């Protein structure tokens, strides 16, 4: 999961350079940057991962420790990791393509239903 976060953070850094969005601005505005929408999509895909990260970690810990199903927790983490990459790639290319990565919800659900 940390590798995914690093990859997504790196894509935001590269987008900042490419689109000329300076820190400390989290998002670009159309009044100051003609490529604001393109940058904001990449930023939002990373922000979405960060927002979900704590819940994913807690679900994996709950499944592996409390429910005593470490194999299920491991598979859940694999499904979630792959899906989050697909979600971010789809979202940063075309907003409607993000639905491909929504498979991560199945991984999350699978581990918590036991």
Coordinates of C-alpha atoms in Angstrom, one line a residue:
X1 CA 0.0 0.0 0.0
X2 CA 2.9 2.4 0.7
X3 CA 4.2 1.7 -2.8
X4 CA 0.8 2.7 -4.3
X5 CA 0.8 5.9 -2.2
X6 CA 4.3 6.7 -3.4
X7 CA 3.4 6.1 -7.0
X8 CA 0.3 8.3 -6.8
X9 CA 2.2 11.0 -5.0
X10 CA 4.9 10.9 -7.6
X11 CA 2.3 11.3 -10.4
X12 CA 1.0 14.4 -8.6
X13 CA 4.5 15.8 -8.4
X14 CA 5.1 15.1 -12.1
X15 CA 1.7 16.7 -12.9
X16 CA 2.7 19.8 -10.9
X17 CA 5.8 20.2 -13.0
X18 CA 4.0 19.5 -16.3
X19 CA 1.0 21.8 -15.6
X20 CA 2.8 24.5 -13.6
X21 CA 0.9 24.2 -10.4
X22 CA 2.9 25.6 -7.5
X23 CA 2.8 24.6 -3.9
X24 CA 1.1 25.2 -1.4
X25 CA -2.0 25.0 -3.7
X26 CA -3.7 21.6 -3.4
X27 CA -5.8 22.1 -6.5
X28 CA -5.4 24.3 -9.6
X29 CA -8.0 26.9 -10.5
X30 CA -9.1 27.6 -14.0
X31 CA -8.6 31.3 -13.6
X32 CA -4.8 30.8 -13.0
X33 CA -4.1 27.7 -15.0
X34 CA -5.6 26.6 -18.3
X35 CA -4.8 22.9 -17.5
X36 CA -6.6 23.0 -14.1
X37 CA -9.0 20.2 -14.9
X38 CA -6.2 17.8 -16.0
X39 CA -4.1 18.5 -12.9
X40 CA -7.1 18.3 -10.5
X41 CA -8.1 14.9 -11.8
X42 CA -4.6 13.5 -11.1
X43 CA -4.6 15.2 -7.7
X44 CA -8.0 13.9 -6.9
X45 CA -7.1 10.3 -7.7
X46 CA -4.3 10.5 -5.1
X47 CA -6.5 12.3 -2.6
X48 CA -9.1 9.6 -2.9
X49 CA -6.5 6.9 -2.1
X50 CA -5.4 8.9 1.0
X51 CA -9.0 9.3 2.2
X52 CA -9.6 5.5 2.0
X53 CA -6.2 4.3 3.3
X54 CA -7.1 4.2 7.0
X55 CA -10.3 2.3 6.4
X56 CA -8.5 -0.3 4.3
X57 CA -5.7 -0.8 6.9
X58 CA -8.3 -1.2 9.7
X59 CA -10.3 -3.7 7.6
X60 CA -7.2 -5.8 6.9
X61 CA -6.1 -5.7 10.6
X62 CA -9.6 -6.5 11.8
X63 CA -9.9 -9.5 9.3
X64 CA -6.4 -10.9 10.2
X65 CA -6.4 -10.3 13.9
X66 CA -9.9 -10.2 15.3
X67 CA -11.6 -12.6 12.8
X68 CA -8.4 -14.7 12.7
X69 CA -8.4 -15.0 8.9
X70 CA -4.9 -13.8 7.8
X71 CA -5.2 -15.6 4.4
X72 CA -8.4 -13.8 3.6
X73 CA -6.9 -10.5 4.8
X74 CA -3.9 -11.0 2.5
X75 CA -6.0 -11.8 -0.5
X76 CA -8.2 -8.8 0.3
X77 CA -5.1 -6.6 0.4
X78 CA -4.0 -7.9 -3.0
X79 CA -7.4 -7.3 -4.6
X80 CA -7.6 -3.8 -3.0
X81 CA -4.1 -2.9 -4.1
X82 CA -4.6 -3.9 -7.8
X83 CA -8.0 -2.2 -7.8
X84 CA -6.7 1.1 -6.4
X85 CA -4.0 1.2 -9.1
X86 CA -6.7 0.6 -11.8
X87 CA -8.9 3.2 -10.2
X88 CA -6.2 5.8 -10.2
X89 CA -5.1 5.1 -13.7
X90 CA -8.6 5.1 -15.0
X91 CA -9.6 8.3 -13.1
X92 CA -6.5 10.2 -14.2
X93 CA -7.2 9.4 -17.9
X94 CA -10.9 9.6 -18.1
X95 CA -13.2 10.1 -15.1
X96 CA -15.7 7.5 -16.4
X97 CA -12.9 4.9 -16.6
X98 CA -12.6 4.8 -12.8
X99 CA -15.4 2.3 -12.5
X100 CA -12.9 -0.5 -13.6
X101 CA -11.1 0.0 -10.3
X102 CA -14.2 -0.3 -8.1
X103 CA -13.5 -4.0 -7.8
X104 CA -11.6 -3.0 -4.6
X105 CA -15.0 -2.8 -2.9
X106 CA -15.4 -6.5 -3.4
X107 CA -12.1 -7.2 -1.8
X108 CA -13.0 -5.0 1.1
X109 CA -16.4 -6.6 1.5
X110 CA -15.0 -10.2 1.2
X111 CA -12.8 -9.7 4.2
X112 CA -15.3 -8.0 6.5
X113 CA -18.2 -10.3 6.0
X114 CA -16.7 -13.2 8.0

